[in-house]
Amino acid sequence: MYVIIVYDVGIERVNKVRVYLKQYLNWVQNSVLEGELTEAEYMKVMNGLKDVIDESVDNVICYKTKDRKYLAIDEIGTKKAEITTII
């Protein structure tokens, strides 16, 4: 599946969430990561996020689609980061 995760978390957890998610997804913009995940990887990511965020104040939204080809993306301006291959 193709996944886009956006997050709004406390400043003290921003880097922790970004570093954690970069293990699985491509960082495309401040607080936005995207990429391909298997169902098992997706469950692992979501469960791991619960250990990093404070669910009483933080918010994470995950948009999923079966394949990136079903997703139309319009982008304006300069990219924050190039999408790279995850090892």
Tab-separated table of N, CA, C and O in Angstrom:
chain	number	residue	atom	x	y	z
A	1	MET	N	0.838	-1.168	0.000
A	1	MET	CA	0.000	0.000	0.000
A	1	MET	C	0.886	1.234	0.000
A	1	MET	O	2.029	1.177	0.435
A	2	TYR	N	0.339	2.361	-0.495
A	2	TYR	CA	1.074	3.618	-0.470
A	2	TYR	C	0.510	4.463	0.671
A	2	TYR	O	-0.703	4.592	0.814
A	3	VAL	N	1.392	5.010	1.467
A	3	VAL	CA	0.998	5.670	2.702
A	3	VAL	C	1.570	7.087	2.760
A	3	VAL	O	2.722	7.310	2.393
A	4	ILE	N	0.759	8.022	3.204
A	4	ILE	CA	1.218	9.372	3.514
A	4	ILE	C	0.867	9.619	4.972
A	4	ILE	O	-0.292	9.493	5.366
A	5	ILE	N	1.882	9.943	5.758
A	5	ILE	CA	1.664	10.219	7.177
A	5	ILE	C	2.017	11.675	7.451
A	5	ILE	O	3.091	12.140	7.083
A	6	VAL	N	1.080	12.371	8.079
A	6	VAL	CA	1.301	13.748	8.517
A	6	VAL	C	1.126	13.772	10.023
A	6	VAL	O	0.308	13.033	10.577
A	7	TYR	N	1.929	14.604	10.666
A	7	TYR	CA	1.840	14.634	12.120
A	7	TYR	C	1.976	16.043	12.658
A	7	TYR	O	2.629	16.897	12.077
A	8	ASP	N	1.313	16.253	13.765
A	8	ASP	CA	1.374	17.500	14.514
A	8	ASP	C	1.592	17.080	15.966
A	8	ASP	O	0.666	16.624	16.632
A	9	VAL	N	2.843	17.194	16.395
A	9	VAL	CA	3.196	16.720	17.737
A	9	VAL	C	3.931	17.814	18.488
A	9	VAL	O	4.382	18.805	17.894
A	10	GLY	N	4.074	17.635	19.764
A	10	GLY	CA	4.797	18.587	20.591
A	10	GLY	C	6.225	18.738	20.097
A	10	GLY	O	6.835	17.778	19.608
A	11	ILE	N	6.771	19.967	20.225
A	11	ILE	CA	8.105	20.285	19.699
A	11	ILE	C	9.159	19.317	20.221
A	11	ILE	O	10.098	18.966	19.511
A	12	GLU	N	9.003	18.850	21.437
A	12	GLU	CA	9.986	17.943	22.019
A	12	GLU	C	9.947	16.544	21.405
A	12	GLU	O	10.864	15.758	21.605
A	13	ARG	N	8.913	16.247	20.631
A	13	ARG	CA	8.796	14.928	19.988
A	13	ARG	C	8.908	14.982	18.456
A	13	ARG	O	8.908	13.957	17.800
A	14	VAL	N	9.033	16.175	17.890
A	14	VAL	CA	9.057	16.303	16.426
A	14	VAL	C	10.188	15.476	15.814
A	14	VAL	O	9.969	14.690	14.888
A	15	ASN	N	11.406	15.651	16.317
A	15	ASN	CA	12.534	14.911	15.739
A	15	ASN	C	12.423	13.411	15.992
A	15	ASN	O	12.807	12.604	15.147
A	16	LYS	N	11.918	13.030	17.145
A	16	LYS	CA	11.762	11.603	17.442
A	16	LYS	C	10.813	10.948	16.438
A	16	LYS	O	11.080	9.859	15.935
A	17	VAL	N	9.708	11.624	16.148
A	17	VAL	CA	8.732	11.075	15.206
A	17	VAL	C	9.332	11.029	13.804
A	17	VAL	O	9.224	10.026	13.099
A	18	ARG	N	9.998	12.117	13.385
A	18	ARG	CA	10.598	12.153	12.043
A	18	ARG	C	11.651	11.057	11.880
A	18	ARG	O	11.640	10.315	10.903
A	19	VAL	N	12.540	10.944	12.845
A	19	VAL	CA	13.595	9.913	12.769
A	19	VAL	C	12.983	8.521	12.742
A	19	VAL	O	13.407	7.657	11.962
A	20	TYR	N	11.991	8.307	13.569
A	20	TYR	CA	11.339	6.992	13.593
A	20	TYR	C	10.702	6.673	12.232
A	20	TYR	O	10.926	5.607	11.666
A	21	LEU	N	9.935	7.627	11.693
A	21	LEU	CA	9.229	7.364	10.431
A	21	LEU	C	10.178	7.252	9.244
A	21	LEU	O	9.896	6.533	8.287
A	22	LYS	N	11.323	7.954	9.301
A	22	LYS	CA	12.283	7.883	8.191
A	22	LYS	C	12.884	6.484	8.028
A	22	LYS	O	13.473	6.180	7.000
A	23	GLN	N	12.724	5.644	9.030
A	23	GLN	CA	13.172	4.257	8.906
A	23	GLN	C	12.334	3.496	7.884
A	23	GLN	O	12.766	2.491	7.331
A	24	TYR	N	11.111	3.975	7.654
A	24	TYR	CA	10.164	3.243	6.816
A	24	TYR	C	9.685	4.036	5.602
A	24	TYR	O	9.273	3.445	4.601
A	25	LEU	N	9.698	5.380	5.708
A	25	LEU	CA	9.093	6.212	4.678
A	25	LEU	C	10.054	7.309	4.235
A	25	LEU	O	11.061	7.568	4.882
A	26	ASN	N	9.705	7.960	3.142
A	26	ASN	CA	10.503	9.072	2.636
A	26	ASN	C	9.993	10.379	3.221
A	26	ASN	O	8.796	10.660	3.188
A	27	TRP	N	10.919	11.181	3.708
A	27	TRP	CA	10.566	12.484	4.268
A	27	TRP	C	10.407	13.448	3.109
A	27	TRP	O	11.346	13.671	2.336
A	28	VAL	N	9.226	14.020	2.927
A	28	VAL	CA	8.977	14.891	1.784
A	28	VAL	C	8.745	16.344	2.181
A	28	VAL	O	8.862	17.250	1.346
A	29	GLN	N	8.411	16.575	3.420
A	29	GLN	CA	8.152	17.937	3.880
A	29	GLN	C	8.106	17.919	5.405
A	29	GLN	O	7.932	16.866	6.004
A	30	ASN	N	8.258	19.085	6.017
A	30	ASN	CA	8.154	19.112	7.479
A	30	ASN	C	6.882	18.391	7.916
A	30	ASN	O	5.795	18.701	7.447
A	31	SER	N	7.037	17.397	8.733
A	31	SER	CA	5.931	16.644	9.314
A	31	SER	C	5.129	15.837	8.305
A	31	SER	O	3.981	15.482	8.573
A	32	VAL	N	5.710	15.529	7.137
A	32	VAL	CA	5.034	14.706	6.130
A	32	VAL	C	6.014	13.682	5.567
A	32	VAL	O	7.087	14.036	5.101
A	33	LEU	N	5.616	12.426	5.626
A	33	LEU	CA	6.411	11.348	5.040
A	33	LEU	C	5.494	10.473	4.206
A	33	LEU	O	4.302	10.372	4.472
A	34	GLU	N	6.076	9.820	3.191
A	34	GLU	CA	5.273	8.958	2.345
A	34	GLU	C	6.102	7.818	1.805
A	34	GLU	O	7.328	7.881	1.795
A	35	GLY	N	5.408	6.766	1.350
A	35	GLY	CA	6.111	5.641	0.746
A	35	GLY	C	5.289	4.376	0.766
A	35	GLY	O	4.147	4.349	1.229
A	36	GLU	N	5.887	3.328	0.217
A	36	GLU	CA	5.244	2.009	0.145
A	36	GLU	C	5.492	1.232	1.428
A	36	GLU	O	6.607	1.197	1.932
A	37	LEU	N	4.451	0.612	1.942
A	37	LEU	CA	4.558	-0.265	3.103
A	37	LEU	C	3.716	-1.508	2.866
A	37	LEU	O	2.670	-1.442	2.222
A	38	THR	N	4.168	-2.614	3.412
A	38	THR	CA	3.316	-3.796	3.443
A	38	THR	C	2.333	-3.621	4.597
A	38	THR	O	2.506	-2.741	5.444
A	39	GLU	N	1.332	-4.467	4.660
A	39	GLU	CA	0.373	-4.389	5.767
A	39	GLU	C	1.086	-4.611	7.101
A	39	GLU	O	0.805	-3.913	8.090
A	40	ALA	N	2.026	-5.546	7.140
A	40	ALA	CA	2.774	-5.807	8.377
A	40	ALA	C	3.631	-4.604	8.766
A	40	ALA	O	3.698	-4.236	9.945
A	41	GLU	N	4.291	-3.985	7.785
A	41	GLU	CA	5.100	-2.797	8.078
A	41	GLU	C	4.217	-1.661	8.576
A	41	GLU	O	4.589	-0.935	9.499
A	42	TYR	N	3.047	-1.515	7.966
A	42	TYR	CA	2.130	-0.457	8.375
A	42	TYR	C	1.723	-0.635	9.839
A	42	TYR	O	1.745	0.320	10.624
A	43	MET	N	1.373	-1.844	10.212
A	43	MET	CA	0.987	-2.115	11.599
A	43	MET	C	2.156	-1.841	12.548
A	43	MET	O	1.978	-1.283	13.631
A	44	LYS	N	3.369	-2.216	12.127
A	44	LYS	CA	4.557	-1.982	12.945
A	44	LYS	C	4.785	-0.481	13.127
A	44	LYS	O	5.065	-0.013	14.231
A	45	VAL	N	4.655	0.272	12.038
A	45	VAL	CA	4.840	1.733	12.105
A	45	VAL	C	3.809	2.365	13.028
A	45	VAL	O	4.146	3.175	13.901
A	46	MET	N	2.560	2.005	12.862
A	46	MET	CA	1.509	2.615	13.673
A	46	MET	C	1.661	2.248	15.156
A	46	MET	O	1.477	3.104	16.034
A	47	ASN	N	2.004	1.010	15.430
A	47	ASN	CA	2.223	0.620	16.827
A	47	ASN	C	3.444	1.318	17.407
A	47	ASN	O	3.436	1.738	18.565
A	48	GLY	N	4.509	1.464	16.606
A	48	GLY	CA	5.706	2.156	17.067
A	48	GLY	C	5.449	3.627	17.344
A	48	GLY	O	6.024	4.206	18.272
A	49	LEU	N	4.605	4.225	16.531
A	49	LEU	CA	4.270	5.639	16.749
A	49	LEU	C	3.626	5.867	18.109
A	49	LEU	O	3.859	6.889	18.758
A	50	LYS	N	2.850	4.908	18.540
A	50	LYS	CA	2.189	5.043	19.845
A	50	LYS	C	3.194	5.124	20.983
A	50	LYS	O	2.909	5.695	22.029
A	51	ASP	N	4.394	4.550	20.756
A	51	ASP	CA	5.446	4.622	21.769
A	51	ASP	C	6.181	5.957	21.727
A	51	ASP	O	6.842	6.325	22.689
A	52	VAL	N	6.099	6.672	20.604
A	52	VAL	CA	6.856	7.909	20.428
A	52	VAL	C	6.018	9.148	20.746
A	52	VAL	O	6.524	10.123	21.283
A	53	ILE	N	4.733	9.101	20.402
A	53	ILE	CA	3.899	10.291	20.593
A	53	ILE	C	3.202	10.261	21.954
A	53	ILE	O	3.187	9.239	22.633
A	54	ASP	N	2.632	11.384	22.299
A	54	ASP	CA	1.771	11.482	23.479
A	54	ASP	C	0.349	11.578	22.936
A	54	ASP	O	-0.060	12.630	22.447
A	55	GLU	N	-0.380	10.494	22.986
A	55	GLU	CA	-1.707	10.442	22.372
A	55	GLU	C	-2.707	11.422	22.985
A	55	GLU	O	-3.727	11.704	22.384
A	56	SER	N	-2.393	11.958	24.161
A	56	SER	CA	-3.318	12.899	24.786
A	56	SER	C	-3.210	14.305	24.183
A	56	SER	O	-4.127	15.113	24.353
A	57	VAL	N	-2.106	14.606	23.483
A	57	VAL	CA	-1.941	15.942	22.905
A	57	VAL	C	-1.493	15.942	21.448
A	57	VAL	O	-1.659	16.941	20.747
A	58	ASP	N	-0.869	14.865	20.963
A	58	ASP	CA	-0.340	14.810	19.595
A	58	ASP	C	-1.372	14.246	18.636
A	58	ASP	O	-2.315	13.560	19.042
A	59	ASN	N	-1.145	14.524	17.339
A	59	ASN	CA	-2.057	14.012	16.312
A	59	ASN	C	-1.246	13.489	15.132
A	59	ASN	O	-0.320	14.145	14.657
A	60	VAL	N	-1.602	12.306	14.654
A	60	VAL	CA	-0.981	11.706	13.472
A	60	VAL	C	-2.102	11.263	12.547
A	60	VAL	O	-3.047	10.596	12.977
A	61	ILE	N	-2.004	11.643	11.272
A	61	ILE	CA	-2.998	11.230	10.283
A	61	ILE	C	-2.282	10.405	9.226
A	61	ILE	O	-1.229	10.794	8.725
A	62	CYS	N	-2.877	9.268	8.876
A	62	CYS	CA	-2.300	8.405	7.856
A	62	CYS	C	-3.298	8.237	6.710
A	62	CYS	O	-4.420	7.773	6.924
A	63	TYR	N	-2.871	8.628	5.525
A	63	TYR	CA	-3.679	8.446	4.320
A	63	TYR	C	-3.125	7.223	3.592
A	63	TYR	O	-1.920	7.114	3.388
A	64	LYS	N	-4.006	6.306	3.216
A	64	LYS	CA	-3.564	5.071	2.565
A	64	LYS	C	-4.276	4.900	1.223
A	64	LYS	O	-5.450	5.239	1.088
A	65	THR	N	-3.547	4.347	0.276
A	65	THR	CA	-4.140	3.951	-0.985
A	65	THR	C	-3.451	2.656	-1.419
A	65	THR	O	-2.345	2.353	-0.970
A	66	LYS	N	-4.115	1.895	-2.250
A	66	LYS	CA	-3.542	0.605	-2.642
A	66	LYS	C	-2.229	0.766	-3.389
A	66	LYS	O	-1.320	-0.047	-3.268
A	67	ASP	N	-2.147	1.811	-4.187
A	67	ASP	CA	-0.958	2.024	-5.012
A	67	ASP	C	-0.822	3.512	-5.284
A	67	ASP	O	-1.834	4.220	-5.382
A	68	ARG	N	0.413	3.974	-5.423
A	68	ARG	CA	0.636	5.407	-5.661
A	68	ARG	C	-0.017	5.860	-6.965
A	68	ARG	O	-0.387	7.025	-7.107
A	69	LYS	N	-0.201	4.947	-7.905
A	69	LYS	CA	-0.779	5.330	-9.190
A	69	LYS	C	-2.233	5.815	-9.054
A	69	LYS	O	-2.753	6.466	-9.943
A	70	TYR	N	-2.867	5.513	-7.931
A	70	TYR	CA	-4.244	5.968	-7.696
A	70	TYR	C	-4.295	7.329	-7.014
A	70	TYR	O	-5.358	7.828	-6.682
A	71	LEU	N	-3.132	7.900	-6.804
A	71	LEU	CA	-3.044	9.153	-6.067
A	71	LEU	C	-2.582	10.265	-7.008
A	71	LEU	O	-1.516	10.172	-7.610
A	72	ALA	N	-3.375	11.288	-7.150
A	72	ALA	CA	-2.974	12.453	-7.941
A	72	ALA	C	-2.380	13.482	-6.990
A	72	ALA	O	-2.985	13.811	-5.971
A	73	ILE	N	-1.200	13.950	-7.300
A	73	ILE	CA	-0.529	14.909	-6.432
A	73	ILE	C	-0.210	16.163	-7.239
A	73	ILE	O	0.420	16.086	-8.289
A	74	ASP	N	-0.653	17.282	-6.749
A	74	ASP	CA	-0.289	18.574	-7.320
A	74	ASP	C	0.670	19.232	-6.343
A	74	ASP	O	0.399	19.283	-5.143
A	75	GLU	N	1.776	19.730	-6.847
A	75	GLU	CA	2.776	20.325	-5.979
A	75	GLU	C	3.204	21.669	-6.549
A	75	GLU	O	3.410	21.801	-7.753
A	76	ILE	N	3.341	22.634	-5.680
A	76	ILE	CA	3.751	23.975	-6.073
A	76	ILE	C	4.928	24.393	-5.205
A	76	ILE	O	4.952	24.109	-4.010
A	77	GLY	N	5.908	25.037	-5.787
A	77	GLY	CA	7.030	25.556	-5.015
A	77	GLY	C	8.199	24.606	-4.951
A	77	GLY	O	8.282	23.639	-5.711
A	78	THR	N	9.094	24.871	-4.032
A	78	THR	CA	10.340	24.127	-3.898
A	78	THR	C	10.161	22.956	-2.943
A	78	THR	O	9.590	23.115	-1.872
A	79	LYS	N	10.682	21.793	-3.348
A	79	LYS	CA	10.601	20.615	-2.489
A	79	LYS	C	11.516	20.795	-1.292
A	79	LYS	O	12.611	21.333	-1.416
A	80	LYS	N	11.079	20.336	-0.133
A	80	LYS	CA	11.895	20.364	1.074
A	80	LYS	C	12.993	19.313	1.025
A	80	LYS	O	14.075	19.509	1.529
A	81	ALA	N	12.664	18.165	0.451
A	81	ALA	CA	13.631	17.082	0.398
A	81	ALA	C	13.329	16.206	-0.798
A	81	ALA	O	12.172	16.027	-1.174
A	82	GLU	N	14.378	15.684	-1.397
A	82	GLU	CA	14.205	14.736	-2.482
A	82	GLU	C	13.845	13.377	-1.905
A	82	GLU	O	14.354	12.985	-0.846
A	83	ILE	N	12.971	12.674	-2.595
A	83	ILE	CA	12.625	11.329	-2.168
A	83	ILE	C	13.803	10.425	-2.478
A	83	ILE	O	14.313	10.420	-3.585
A	84	THR	N	14.234	9.696	-1.477
A	84	THR	CA	15.376	8.813	-1.649
A	84	THR	C	14.958	7.379	-1.386
A	84	THR	O	13.920	7.118	-0.795
A	85	THR	N	15.790	6.486	-1.814
A	85	THR	CA	15.528	5.072	-1.588
A	85	THR	C	15.860	4.727	-0.148
A	85	THR	O	16.898	5.108	0.376
A	86	ILE	N	14.968	4.007	0.488
A	86	ILE	CA	15.198	3.555	1.858
A	86	ILE	C	15.895	2.219	1.808
A	86	ILE	O	15.488	1.318	1.081
A	87	ILE	N	16.959	2.099	2.576
A	87	ILE	CA	17.700	0.840	2.612
A	87	ILE	C	17.139	-0.045	3.683
A	87	ILE	O	16.862	0.339	4.750
